[in-house]
Structures are given as structure tokens and as C-alpha cells.
Coordinates of C-alpha atoms and ligand atoms in Angstrom, one line a residue:
M1166 CA -54.0 -9.8 29.1
V1167 CA -50.7 -10.8 30.3
E1168 CA -47.6 -8.2 30.9
I1169 CA -44.7 -9.7 29.6
Y1170 CA -40.9 -8.7 32.5
D1171 CA -37.7 -9.1 31.1
T1172 CA -35.2 -10.1 32.5
T1173 CA -32.7 -10.5 30.9
L1174 CA -29.8 -8.3 30.8
R1175 CA -30.0 -9.4 34.5
D1176 CA -30.8 -12.9 35.3
G1177 CA -29.8 -13.9 31.6
A1178 CA -26.6 -12.0 32.1
Q1179 CA -26.4 -13.8 35.8
S1180 CA -25.6 -17.4 32.5
K1181 CA -22.1 -18.7 33.2
D1182 CA -21.1 -17.9 29.7
I1183 CA -22.6 -15.0 29.0
Y1184 CA -20.8 -11.7 29.1
F1185 CA -22.6 -8.6 27.5
S1186 CA -21.2 -5.3 26.6
L1187 CA -22.6 -2.2 27.5
Q1188 CA -23.2 -1.4 24.4
D1189 CA -24.7 -5.0 23.8
K1190 CA -27.3 -4.1 26.8
L1191 CA -28.7 -1.2 24.8
R1192 CA -29.0 -3.3 21.1
I1193 CA -31.4 -6.1 23.3
A1194 CA -33.3 -3.7 25.3
L1195 CA -33.8 -1.6 21.8
K1196 CA -35.0 -5.0 20.5
L1197 CA -37.0 -6.0 23.0
D1198 CA -38.2 -2.4 23.7
E1199 CA -39.5 -3.1 18.9
F1200 CA -40.7 -6.8 20.8
G1201 CA -43.2 -4.7 22.1
I1202 CA -42.4 -5.7 26.0
Q1203 CA -44.0 -4.3 28.6
Y1204 CA -40.7 -4.6 31.7
I1205 CA -36.8 -4.6 30.9
E1206 CA -35.2 -5.2 33.7
G1207 CA -31.4 -3.2 33.4
G1208 CA -29.6 -5.0 35.5
W1209 CA -28.3 -4.5 39.4
P1210 CA -27.4 -0.6 40.0
G1211 CA -26.5 -1.1 43.0
S1212 CA -24.1 -4.5 42.5
N1213 CA -21.5 -3.3 39.7
P1214 CA -20.6 0.1 37.9
K1215 CA -21.1 -1.1 34.6
D1216 CA -24.4 -1.9 35.4
Q1217 CA -24.8 2.0 36.4
E1218 CA -23.3 2.8 33.2
F1219 CA -26.5 1.1 31.6
F1220 CA -29.1 3.1 33.2
K1221 CA -26.8 6.5 33.0
A1222 CA -26.3 5.5 29.2
V1223 CA -29.7 3.5 27.9
K1224 CA -31.9 7.3 29.2
Q1225 CA -30.6 9.0 25.1
Y1226 CA -32.8 6.4 23.6
S1227 CA -36.8 6.8 24.2
F1228 CA -38.9 3.9 24.7
K1229 CA -42.1 2.9 22.8
H1230 CA -43.0 0.1 24.7
S1231 CA -41.1 -0.6 27.8
V1232 CA -40.2 0.4 30.2
I1233 CA -36.9 0.2 31.4
T1234 CA -36.6 -1.2 34.9
A1235 CA -34.2 -1.9 37.8
F1236 CA -33.0 -4.7 40.3
G1237 CA -32.0 -4.2 44.2
S1238 CA -32.3 -5.6 47.5
T1239 CA -34.5 -5.0 50.2
R1240 CA -33.0 -2.4 52.6
R1241 CA -29.3 -4.4 54.8
K1242 CA -30.5 -5.5 57.6
D1243 CA -27.9 -3.3 60.4
L1244 CA -29.1 -0.4 57.6
P1245 CA -32.2 2.6 57.4
P1246 CA -33.1 2.5 54.4
D1247 CA -31.8 6.2 52.9
K1248 CA -28.7 4.9 54.0
D1249 CA -29.0 1.9 52.6
P1250 CA -26.6 1.6 49.2
N1251 CA -28.3 -0.9 47.3
L1252 CA -32.0 1.4 47.6
Q1253 CA -29.5 5.2 47.4
A1254 CA -27.9 3.6 43.8
I1255 CA -31.8 2.6 42.4
L1256 CA -33.1 6.2 43.4
E1257 CA -29.9 7.2 41.8
S1258 CA -30.5 4.8 38.0
G1259 CA -33.5 7.4 37.9
V1260 CA -36.1 4.5 36.4
E1261 CA -39.5 5.3 37.9
V1262 CA -40.2 1.7 38.2
A1263 CA -38.0 -0.9 40.9
T1264 CA -38.2 -4.4 41.5
I1265 CA -36.3 -5.8 44.6
F1266 CA -36.0 -9.1 45.9
G1267 CA -36.5 -9.6 49.9
K1268 CA -36.8 -13.1 51.0
A1269 CA -40.0 -15.6 51.2
W1270 CA -38.2 -18.8 53.3
D1271 CA -37.9 -18.6 56.8
L1272 CA -34.4 -20.7 56.3
H1273 CA -32.6 -17.3 54.8
V1274 CA -33.7 -15.5 57.0
T1275 CA -32.6 -17.0 59.7
K1276 CA -30.2 -18.7 58.3
V1277 CA -28.1 -16.8 55.1
L1278 CA -29.0 -13.4 56.5
K1279 CA -29.1 -14.0 60.1
T1280 CA -31.7 -11.9 61.1
S1281 CA -34.6 -12.5 62.7
L1282 CA -38.1 -12.8 60.8
E1283 CA -39.7 -9.8 62.2
Q1284 CA -36.6 -7.6 61.1
N1285 CA -37.1 -9.6 57.5
L1286 CA -40.9 -8.4 57.1
D1287 CA -39.8 -4.9 58.9
M1288 CA -36.9 -4.5 55.3
V1289 CA -39.8 -5.6 52.9
Y1290 CA -42.0 -3.5 54.6
S1291 CA -39.2 0.1 54.5
S1292 CA -37.3 -0.8 51.9
I1293 CA -41.0 -0.8 49.1
T1294 CA -42.4 2.2 51.1
Y1295 CA -38.8 4.1 50.9
L1296 CA -39.1 3.5 46.9
R1297 CA -42.5 5.0 47.2
E1298 CA -42.2 8.4 48.3
H1299 CA -39.9 8.8 46.9
G1300 CA -42.1 8.3 43.5
L1301 CA -41.7 4.9 42.2
K1302 CA -43.2 1.8 41.7
V1303 CA -42.7 -1.5 43.3
I1304 CA -42.0 -4.8 41.5
F1305 CA -41.5 -7.2 44.2
D1306 CA -40.0 -10.7 44.3
A1307 CA -40.5 -12.7 46.9
E1308 CA -37.1 -14.8 46.9
H1309 CA -37.5 -18.3 47.5
F1310 CA -41.7 -18.0 47.8
F1311 CA -42.2 -22.0 46.7
D1312 CA -39.7 -22.7 49.0
G1313 CA -40.8 -20.9 51.0
Y1314 CA -45.0 -21.6 51.3
K1315 CA -44.0 -25.6 51.2
A1316 CA -41.2 -24.8 54.5
N1317 CA -43.5 -22.1 56.7
P1318 CA -47.1 -21.3 55.0
E1319 CA -47.7 -18.8 57.6
Y1320 CA -44.0 -16.1 57.5
A1321 CA -44.4 -16.6 53.5
L1322 CA -47.4 -15.2 53.0
S1323 CA -47.0 -12.6 55.7
V1324 CA -44.2 -11.9 53.8
L1325 CA -46.3 -10.7 50.7
R1326 CA -48.6 -9.4 53.2
V1327 CA -46.6 -6.6 54.2
A1328 CA -45.6 -6.1 50.7
E1329 CA -48.6 -5.4 49.3
E1330 CA -49.7 -2.8 52.1
A1331 CA -46.4 -1.3 51.4
G1332 CA -47.6 -1.2 48.6
A1333 CA -45.9 -3.0 45.8
Q1334 CA -48.0 -3.1 42.2
V1335 CA -47.2 -6.4 41.0
L1336 CA -46.2 -9.7 44.3
V1337 CA -44.1 -12.3 41.8
L1338 CA -43.6 -15.4 43.5
C1339 CA -40.2 -17.2 42.8
D1340 CA -39.4 -20.2 42.6
T1341 CA -35.4 -20.0 42.9
N1342 CA -34.6 -22.7 43.2
G1343 CA -36.3 -24.1 40.3
G1344 CA -37.4 -26.7 42.1
T1345 CA -40.7 -26.9 41.7
L1346 CA -43.5 -28.8 40.0
P1347 CA -46.5 -27.5 37.6
H1348 CA -49.5 -29.2 39.8
E1349 CA -47.8 -27.8 43.0
I1350 CA -47.4 -23.3 41.0
Y1351 CA -51.0 -24.7 40.0
K1352 CA -52.3 -25.3 43.2
I1353 CA -50.4 -22.4 45.5
V1354 CA -50.5 -19.3 43.0
K1355 CA -54.6 -20.7 42.9
M1356 CA -54.6 -20.4 47.3
I1357 CA -52.3 -16.6 47.0
K1358 CA -54.2 -15.6 44.5
D1359 CA -58.3 -16.0 46.7
K1360 CA -55.9 -14.1 49.4
M1361 CA -54.8 -10.5 47.3
K1362 CA -55.9 -8.2 46.6
V1363 CA -52.8 -6.6 44.3
L1364 CA -51.9 -8.7 40.9
L1365 CA -49.2 -11.9 41.2
G1366 CA -46.3 -12.3 38.7
I1367 CA -44.1 -15.5 38.4
H1368 CA -40.5 -15.8 38.1
C1369 CA -39.4 -19.2 37.5
H1370 CA -36.0 -20.9 37.3
N1371 CA -35.3 -24.5 34.5
D1372 CA -33.7 -26.4 37.0
C1373 CA -36.3 -29.3 36.5
G1374 CA -36.7 -28.4 33.2
M1375 CA -39.9 -27.0 34.5
A1376 CA -40.2 -23.4 33.9
V1377 CA -42.1 -22.5 31.1
A1378 CA -44.2 -25.1 32.0
N1379 CA -44.3 -23.2 35.7
S1380 CA -45.0 -19.9 34.1
I1381 CA -48.2 -21.5 31.7
Q1382 CA -49.2 -23.0 34.9
A1383 CA -49.4 -19.6 37.8
V1384 CA -50.7 -17.7 34.6
L1385 CA -53.7 -20.6 34.5
A1386 CA -54.0 -20.2 38.4
G1387 CA -54.1 -16.2 38.1
A1388 CA -50.7 -14.8 37.7
V1389 CA -50.7 -11.7 35.1
H1390 CA -47.2 -10.9 34.9
V1391 CA -44.3 -12.9 33.9
Q1392 CA -40.9 -12.9 34.6
G1393 CA -38.3 -15.2 31.6
T1394 CA -35.6 -14.2 29.6
I1395 CA -34.8 -14.7 25.8
N1396 CA -33.3 -18.1 24.8
G1397 CA -33.6 -19.0 28.5
F1398 CA -30.4 -17.7 29.7
G1399 CA -29.9 -17.6 33.6
E1400 CA -27.9 -19.0 36.3
R1401 CA -27.9 -23.0 36.1
C1402 CA -30.5 -24.4 34.1
G1403 CA -31.4 -21.0 33.7
N1404 CA -34.5 -19.1 33.0
A1405 CA -38.3 -19.6 32.2
D1406 CA -37.1 -18.7 28.0
L1407 CA -39.8 -16.7 27.1
C1408 CA -39.3 -17.4 23.5
Q1409 CA -41.2 -20.8 24.8
I1410 CA -43.7 -18.3 26.8
I1411 CA -44.8 -15.7 24.4
P1412 CA -46.0 -18.5 22.1
T1413 CA -48.0 -20.5 23.9
L1414 CA -49.6 -17.9 26.0
E1415 CA -50.7 -16.4 22.5
L1416 CA -50.8 -18.7 20.0
K1417 CA -52.0 -22.3 22.5
L1418 CA -54.6 -19.7 25.1
G1419 CA -55.6 -16.7 23.2
I1420 CA -53.7 -15.1 26.0
S1421 CA -52.4 -11.7 24.2
T1422 CA -49.1 -10.1 25.7
S1423 CA -48.2 -7.4 24.2
Q1424 CA -50.5 -3.8 23.1
L1425 CA -48.4 -4.9 19.6
G1426 CA -50.6 -8.4 18.8
V1427 CA -50.3 -11.1 17.3
E1428 CA -48.2 -10.1 14.4
R1429 CA -45.6 -9.3 16.1
L1430 CA -44.4 -13.2 16.8
R1431 CA -43.2 -13.2 12.8
R1432 CA -40.1 -11.8 14.5
L1433 CA -39.3 -13.5 17.6
R1434 CA -36.7 -16.6 16.5
E1435 CA -35.0 -13.2 14.6
L1436 CA -35.6 -11.8 18.2
S1437 CA -33.9 -15.1 19.6
Q1438 CA -31.3 -15.1 16.9
Y1439 CA -30.8 -11.3 17.7
V1440 CA -30.2 -12.7 21.1
Y1441 CA -27.3 -14.9 20.5
E1442 CA -25.9 -13.3 18.7
L1443 CA -25.3 -10.6 20.7
A1444 CA -24.6 -13.6 24.0
G1445 CA -22.1 -14.6 21.5
I1446 CA -23.8 -18.1 22.1
H1447 CA -24.9 -20.7 19.0
P1448 CA -28.2 -20.8 19.1
N1449 CA -30.2 -24.3 20.3
S1450 CA -31.0 -26.0 17.4
Y1451 CA -33.4 -28.0 19.8
Q1452 CA -35.9 -24.7 21.0
P1453 CA -39.1 -25.1 20.5
F1454 CA -40.8 -22.8 18.2
V1455 CA -37.9 -21.1 16.9
G1456 CA -34.5 -23.1 17.2
D1457 CA -33.7 -24.5 13.3
N1458 CA -35.0 -28.0 14.6
A1459 CA -38.5 -27.0 15.3
F1460 CA -39.6 -27.6 11.5
A1461 CA -37.3 -29.9 10.0
H1462 CA -38.9 -33.6 8.8
K1463 CA -36.7 -35.9 7.8
G1464 CA -38.0 -39.3 7.8
G1465 CA -39.8 -40.4 4.5
V1466 CA -43.1 -41.1 6.3
H1467 CA -42.9 -38.3 8.1
V1468 CA -41.5 -35.9 4.5
D1469 CA -44.3 -37.5 3.0
A1470 CA -47.7 -36.8 4.8
V1471 CA -46.4 -33.2 5.8
L1472 CA -46.4 -32.2 1.9
K1473 CA -50.1 -32.8 2.1
V1474 CA -50.9 -31.5 4.9
P1475 CA -48.2 -30.0 7.5
Q1476 CA -50.7 -29.7 10.4
A1477 CA -50.0 -33.8 10.2
Y1478 CA -46.3 -33.4 12.4
E1479 CA -46.3 -30.1 13.1
H1480 CA -47.9 -28.2 16.2
I1481 CA -48.5 -24.8 14.5
D1482 CA -46.9 -23.2 11.1
P1483 CA -43.9 -21.6 11.5
S1484 CA -43.9 -18.7 9.8
L1485 CA -46.5 -18.0 12.9
I1486 CA -43.2 -17.2 14.6
G1487 CA -41.0 -16.7 12.1
N1488 CA -39.6 -20.3 11.7
Q1489 CA -39.7 -21.9 8.3
R1490 CA -40.6 -25.3 7.8
V1491 CA -37.2 -27.3 6.5
F1492 CA -37.0 -30.6 5.1
S1493 CA -34.2 -33.2 5.3
V1494 CA -32.7 -35.7 2.5
S1495 CA -31.4 -38.5 4.4
E1496 CA -30.7 -42.2 3.3
L1497 CA -34.5 -42.7 4.1
S1498 CA -34.4 -40.7 0.9
G1499 CA -36.6 -40.4 -2.5
K1500 CA -38.2 -38.2 -4.9
A1501 CA -41.1 -36.7 -2.2
N1502 CA -37.8 -35.3 -0.5
I1503 CA -36.3 -34.2 -3.2
L1504 CA -39.0 -32.7 -4.5
A1505 CA -39.7 -31.1 -0.7
K1506 CA -36.2 -29.3 -0.9
A1507 CA -36.1 -28.4 -4.7
R1508 CA -39.5 -26.0 -3.2
E1509 CA -37.9 -25.1 -0.1
F1510 CA -35.0 -23.9 -2.5
H1511 CA -37.1 -22.4 -5.2
L1512 CA -36.1 -24.6 -7.8
P1513 CA -38.4 -25.7 -10.6
L1514 CA -38.7 -28.9 -10.8
S1515 CA -41.5 -31.4 -10.4
S1516 CA -43.2 -35.0 -10.4
E1517 CA -43.1 -34.6 -13.8
D1518 CA -39.3 -34.5 -14.8
R1519 CA -39.4 -38.4 -14.2
E1520 CA -35.5 -37.9 -15.6
V1521 CA -33.8 -35.1 -14.1
L1522 CA -36.2 -36.6 -10.7
N1523 CA -33.5 -39.9 -10.9
S1524 CA -31.0 -39.0 -11.4
I1525 CA -30.4 -36.6 -8.2
V1526 CA -32.1 -39.2 -6.5
R1527 CA -29.1 -41.6 -8.0
K1528 CA -26.8 -38.6 -6.6
V1529 CA -27.4 -38.5 -3.5
K1530 CA -27.8 -42.2 -2.7
E1531 CA -23.7 -43.0 -4.8
L1532 CA -22.9 -39.7 -1.9
E1533 CA -24.6 -40.8 1.1
N1534 CA -22.2 -44.2 0.3
Q1535 CA -19.7 -42.8 0.1
G1536 CA -20.0 -40.7 3.4
Y1537 CA -21.6 -38.3 3.0
H1538 CA -25.1 -36.1 4.9
L1539 CA -26.5 -33.9 3.0
E1540 CA -29.4 -33.1 5.4
N1541 CA -27.0 -30.7 7.3
A1542 CA -25.2 -29.0 3.6
D1543 CA -27.9 -27.7 1.4
A1544 CA -25.5 -25.7 0.0
T1545 CA -24.0 -28.6 -1.6
L1546 CA -27.3 -30.2 -2.0
F1547 CA -28.2 -27.2 -4.1
L1548 CA -24.8 -27.6 -6.5
L1549 CA -26.2 -31.3 -6.9
M1550 CA -29.5 -30.6 -8.2
T1551 CA -28.4 -27.8 -9.7
K1552 CA -26.2 -29.1 -11.6
E1553 CA -28.4 -32.1 -12.8
M1554 CA -31.4 -29.3 -13.7
G1555 CA -29.4 -28.0 -16.1
L1556 CA -28.9 -24.6 -14.7
Y1557 CA -25.7 -24.7 -13.1
Q1558 CA -23.2 -22.4 -14.8
E1559 CA -18.9 -23.3 -14.1
F1560 CA -17.6 -19.1 -13.3
F1561 CA -14.0 -20.9 -12.0
K1562 CA -12.7 -24.2 -12.5
V1563 CA -9.8 -25.1 -9.8
I1564 CA -6.3 -27.0 -12.3
Y1565 CA -5.1 -27.6 -8.8
C1566 CA -4.7 -26.4 -5.5
R1567 CA -1.4 -27.8 -3.5
M1568 CA -1.5 -27.4 0.4
T1569 CA 1.9 -28.6 3.1
S1570 CA 2.7 -27.9 5.9
E1571 CA 5.9 -29.1 8.2
S1572 CA 7.2 -28.3 11.2
R1573 CA 10.7 -27.1 12.2
D1574 CA 13.2 -26.4 14.8
G1575 CA 9.3 -26.6 17.0
E1576 CA 7.3 -24.1 14.2
F1577 CA 4.9 -24.8 12.2
I1578 CA 4.8 -23.8 9.2
A1579 CA 1.2 -24.5 7.0
D1580 CA 0.7 -23.0 2.8
S1581 CA -0.7 -24.0 -0.1
A1582 CA -1.0 -23.4 -3.3
V1583 CA -3.5 -22.7 -5.7
K1584 CA -4.6 -22.4 -9.5
L1585 CA -8.0 -21.4 -11.1
K1586 CA -9.0 -21.1 -14.8
I1587 CA -12.0 -17.7 -14.5
G1588 CA -12.9 -17.5 -18.0
D1589 CA -10.1 -17.8 -20.7
Q1590 CA -7.2 -16.9 -17.7
Y1591 CA -5.2 -19.0 -15.5
V1592 CA -4.7 -17.4 -11.7
Y1593 CA -2.3 -18.5 -9.4
D1594 CA -2.4 -17.3 -5.5
I1595 CA -0.3 -18.8 -2.8
A1596 CA -1.0 -18.6 0.9
E1597 CA 0.4 -18.9 4.4
G1598 CA -1.7 -19.6 7.1
N1599 CA -2.2 -20.9 10.6
G1600 CA -3.4 -24.7 9.7
P1601 CA -3.4 -26.0 6.3
V1602 CA -7.5 -25.6 5.5
H1603 CA -6.3 -22.2 7.0
A1604 CA -3.8 -21.1 4.0
E1605 CA -6.2 -23.0 1.3
D1606 CA -9.0 -21.3 2.5
L1607 CA -6.8 -18.2 2.3
A1608 CA -5.6 -18.6 -1.1
L1609 CA -8.4 -19.4 -2.5
R1610 CA -10.0 -16.5 -1.6
K1611 CA -6.8 -14.4 -2.9
A1612 CA -7.3 -16.0 -6.4
L1613 CA -11.2 -15.7 -6.5
S1614 CA -11.3 -11.7 -5.2
A1615 CA -9.7 -11.1 -8.2
F1616 CA -12.7 -11.8 -10.5
F1617 CA -15.1 -12.2 -7.6
P1618 CA -15.1 -8.8 -5.9
E1619 CA -18.0 -10.8 -3.6
I1620 CA -15.9 -13.2 -2.1
K1621 CA -14.1 -10.6 0.5
D1622 CA -17.7 -10.1 2.4
V1623 CA -18.0 -14.6 2.8
E1624 CA -16.7 -15.7 6.4
L1625 CA -16.2 -19.4 7.2
V1626 CA -18.5 -19.4 10.5
N1627 CA -18.1 -23.2 11.2
Y1628 CA -15.6 -26.2 11.4
R1629 CA -16.1 -29.0 11.6
V1630 CA -14.6 -32.8 11.3
S1631 CA -16.3 -36.6 12.4
I1632 CA -15.9 -40.3 10.9
A1633 CA -17.3 -40.9 8.0
D1634 CA -19.6 -44.1 8.8
V1635 CA -19.0 -45.5 4.9
A1636 CA -19.8 -49.3 4.4
A1637 CA -17.2 -51.7 6.0
G1638 CA -14.1 -52.6 4.3
T1639 CA -13.6 -49.3 3.4
A1640 CA -10.6 -47.0 4.4
S1641 CA -11.6 -45.0 8.1
A1642 CA -12.5 -42.1 5.8
V1643 CA -13.1 -38.2 7.5
R1644 CA -16.3 -35.8 6.9
V1645 CA -15.9 -32.5 7.1
F1646 CA -18.6 -29.8 7.6
I1647 CA -18.6 -26.3 6.9
E1648 CA -20.8 -23.1 7.8
F1649 CA -20.3 -20.4 6.0
S1650 CA -21.8 -16.8 6.0
D1651 CA -22.1 -13.3 4.3
G1652 CA -24.0 -11.2 7.1
E1653 CA -27.3 -11.9 5.6
R1654 CA -27.2 -15.7 4.9
S1655 CA -25.4 -18.8 6.5
W1656 CA -25.3 -22.0 4.3
R1657 CA -23.2 -25.3 4.6
T1658 CA -21.7 -27.5 2.8
V1659 CA -20.0 -31.1 3.2
G1660 CA -17.2 -32.6 1.4
V1661 CA -15.6 -36.7 2.0
S1662 CA -12.7 -38.5 2.4
T1663 CA -9.2 -40.5 3.6
N1664 CA -7.6 -37.0 3.3
I1665 CA -9.0 -34.4 5.3
L1666 CA -6.7 -31.9 3.7
E1667 CA -9.6 -33.5 0.4
A1668 CA -12.3 -33.1 2.3
S1669 CA -11.5 -29.6 3.1
K1670 CA -11.1 -28.7 -0.1
V1671 CA -14.1 -30.2 -1.5
A1672 CA -16.0 -28.6 1.3
L1673 CA -14.6 -24.9 0.6
I1674 CA -14.6 -24.8 -2.9
D1675 CA -18.1 -25.5 -3.5
G1676 CA -18.6 -23.3 -0.4
Y1677 CA -17.2 -19.9 -2.8
D1678 CA -19.0 -21.9 -5.3
Y1679 CA -22.7 -21.5 -4.0
Y1680 CA -22.5 -18.0 -3.1
L1681 CA -21.7 -17.2 -7.5
Q1682 CA -24.1 -19.3 -8.2
L1683 CA -26.4 -17.5 -6.1
K1684 CA -25.0 -13.8 -6.9
R1685 CA -24.1 -13.6 -10.7
N1686 CA -26.0 -16.7 -12.8
P1687 CA -29.1 -15.2 -14.0
K1688 CA -30.5 -18.3 -14.3
L1689 CA -31.0 -18.6 -10.4
R1690 CA -32.0 -15.0 -9.9
G1691 CA -34.4 -14.7 -6.8
I1692 CA -33.5 -17.7 -5.7
T1693 CA -33.1 -17.7 -1.6
A1694 CA -31.7 -21.7 -1.0
S1695 CA -29.6 -20.8 2.7
R1696 CA -31.3 -19.4 5.9
E1697 CA -30.6 -15.7 7.2
V1698 CA -28.8 -15.1 9.7
Ligands
LIG2450 ZN1 -33.6 -15.6 39.0

């Protein structure tokens, strides 16, 4: 078994775009515990008050599977351990396990710390023994170990020896600058493994895009403790991504990483999404294993093959890590893609329904000729398909929709008026917004929610405009994508027009229409065409 040490809350939070509040940190810690991660590095109590708060607050919770650790450096060169504020802060944090880092590269000792090699060894030794004397277990992070080993192997080794003698329970070899290559990691870890009795760990950064590969190489060479972050968040190019390391170890190499067993991996995508959400970062669709596109098939040949045998273009069954197979509809598409899409949407369509199938394919091609990209707009495609299949129910009709924007004395005003027919009634509403699309959304939402209160749960989460590459000779058209969410799922629509307001209107109306189909259309009960968020 390999133990997993998560440092999302400390190294991950050092990433340029990330800010975690205290509440965020607590919620992430609880989620990691639920997922069965052995160690959660809560922060660096000696470096900032927010991390100190975390260690106070976290005591109110009981953790079933995880141990919370505090991070810090070895003592300062001019202070004994009992006077060192960093080490004191670790003791005060109340943790049972501390992770302290020390220099393993002679260059850092002499040029950055500006102290002697001997003195640095004593700083490592005395800091670890001090924490041990106070009843703590110590994990030692040998910072810049690989660069240090390449520059001066005897010294790098002597740092490890001193840490081992002082009673560290794990020696973590760090590729702090992320510049070491997989074959070097393997060779060096293997060599160290033969010289040390204590457990070895690995901590990699991703500056060459090798952090995951390097971590795996270290395990193959004998490391039994892997540090990383969820989604690879971290300084510069990030840390090793645990969302890739964990499934690689478990599903590819058969190496267990938690007592909770391999079943828990079905919640891996959920864990990844959860951390993205709290970090306020848009998920990386191309992330291996857990990304939206990790099992998305677009090319007709691929789709056809995957429908026959999934392994044809999938390295694992996506459900093992809680992801799903997605089929895209594109210009390459034919009936096979539409059938695959129907299956994904749980719509009852089979190759026997030739007429319906042909008319859907024809409609899709027509729209694509106009510049629609349906592969990113499942809700638009869903509406098209249900209409052709006779499953669609009309809940409202837009009689007219007007949007205006004008600037007056340097001030800019946008408003919108909509008239809808709902059943046999007419509804008229107006709204002002910070732009014409916003005004229209507000007017539509007001008019609809009088009849369909659930519309209030819907939020616009993304709005994107691009130039539609329509057939030559046509005036330039724009394509508007809108993403909606009701907190539980998200869906996307697309509109195309030479007029950006018209394109937005189409995408907006479809977005609300789609939601009402899911919520209210009895013929579509139990259909889940959208991704959970
Ligand atoms: Zn690091």
C-alpha cells in the first residue's frame, strides 16, 4: 500500500489564482477525509494567522480516515528550537504529525540560507528531535533533493541520514523545481532506497509536465508515500495531480492507496469538481481521468467503434472513476452519433426508427451549415431531438422580444420587453439590465417565473461569443454559447445569427425551455440529459 499525502490546502493554495477561505479549507479537508486520504496538510501555522485559525477550527471535527498535519521549516540558523517561532507554532497547532522541510541542496544552504553545511545538518537534526521530544511524529521533506543529489550526492545523503537518525518517520524526496526527468527519479530513488531503512516519500512539481510520471516512477523504485494536490494545483505549473496518481496506482498498477478500497474511486470526479468549485477555478476539460473530455468521442469512426467495443478508444471504463462517456455531434456525424446521443440522453430512439433518425440527421446538418456547433450544446440538441421524436411539449411561446441599448450623456442604458403566450394567457414583462442580454434574461425570467416558479433556481453561469465559420458569401455571423445551472446540473445552448442579440435570444430561450422540458414534461420523466455539477 502507498500512503497519500494531500497538500492542496498548503502547496495547492500557493497557486497564483487560488484563494481558500477558512470555511473552504475545512470543507475540503472533510471531503478528503471522506475519500480516505491518509494525510491532509492543513497549512503552515508559522507563516500566517489564517492557517493558525484553521488548526483551531479543525479540532471541532472528527476525522475518520485522515490525519491532519502542520507544515513548517527547520529552525532558523540563529535560534534554538525552543525559541523558534515556526516550531512553536507547530506545537501550538495541536497536531500529532508535523511535516518540516529542510535544505538538501548545498547551493541553497550556502547561497540562500547563507549558513554552513554543518550548521544546516544541525538545524535538521535539532528541529526533528525537538518535535519528537514533544510527542510528535515527523515527516521530513528534503527540499530540492534531486537537484541537491545531482550537485553533491554525499551532502544530500547526509541530510537524509541526519533526519533518519533524528527519528523522522518518512523521508520525502522533493523535486521542488520540477525539472527532474522520470528516469532520473527512478534511478535516484532506487539508490536511496538501498541506503535507508526508513520509509521514503516523493513530492513532485510539474514544471516539465512530469510530476505524475515522476511520482509513479518513485513508487516503482520503492517510495511508499506520495504527496500531491487535487487537480494538480500548486506553485507555478502546479504539483503532482492526485486525481491522476491515485487511479494510475490503483487501476493500472494494482497498488492500493486507501483502506476504503477501489470502490471509492467512483467519487474521484466528484472530489475533483468539488475542489475546483471551492477554488473558483473553471475545471480543466482535458484533465486525464476526471475531465469532461476524458471520455468524449467526436470522430465518426471513433464513435462507431466505441459503440461496438468501448475499449476501442477508452483506456478504462469511465464509471470506475465516476466519469462518463460522452458523444459529440459534429459535421462528421451520421446516424451512429445521433443514436449514441439518444442513448446518452436516455431517449427511446433506435436504428429501426429510420424516418425520425433521418430527419434528425438532416436538421443537425442544416444547423451546422448555419454555423451551429452542437457538440458543446447538449440542451439545444436535446430540444431538436425531442421535437423530431414527438416528445416535446410547448410550455410557452415567445410572441415578441425587444432589446434596446442606448447611451445618454455618457451613461449607458439597456432594457428589454418580452411578450409570451403561456397556455391561453399572454404575459408581458420588462426589465432593465447592465447590458441588453442581461436585460432580456431578466425580462424572460420574470415573465416565466410567474407561471413556472422553478425558473428562479436557474442561473446563467457562462456566456461566450465566437465567430461562426459559415459558408463563404454569408455576412459574418456570431455564435453564442450559454451555460445554465440549477445547482445540481448544468446544460448548454447555442444560438447563431448575424445579430448578436438574436443569437443570444435563441440560446436564452432554449435554455429555459430545456429546463421546463426536464421538470414538467411527463413524457420525459426520468431523463437526465445534462451533466451533474
Ligand atoms: Zn512543493
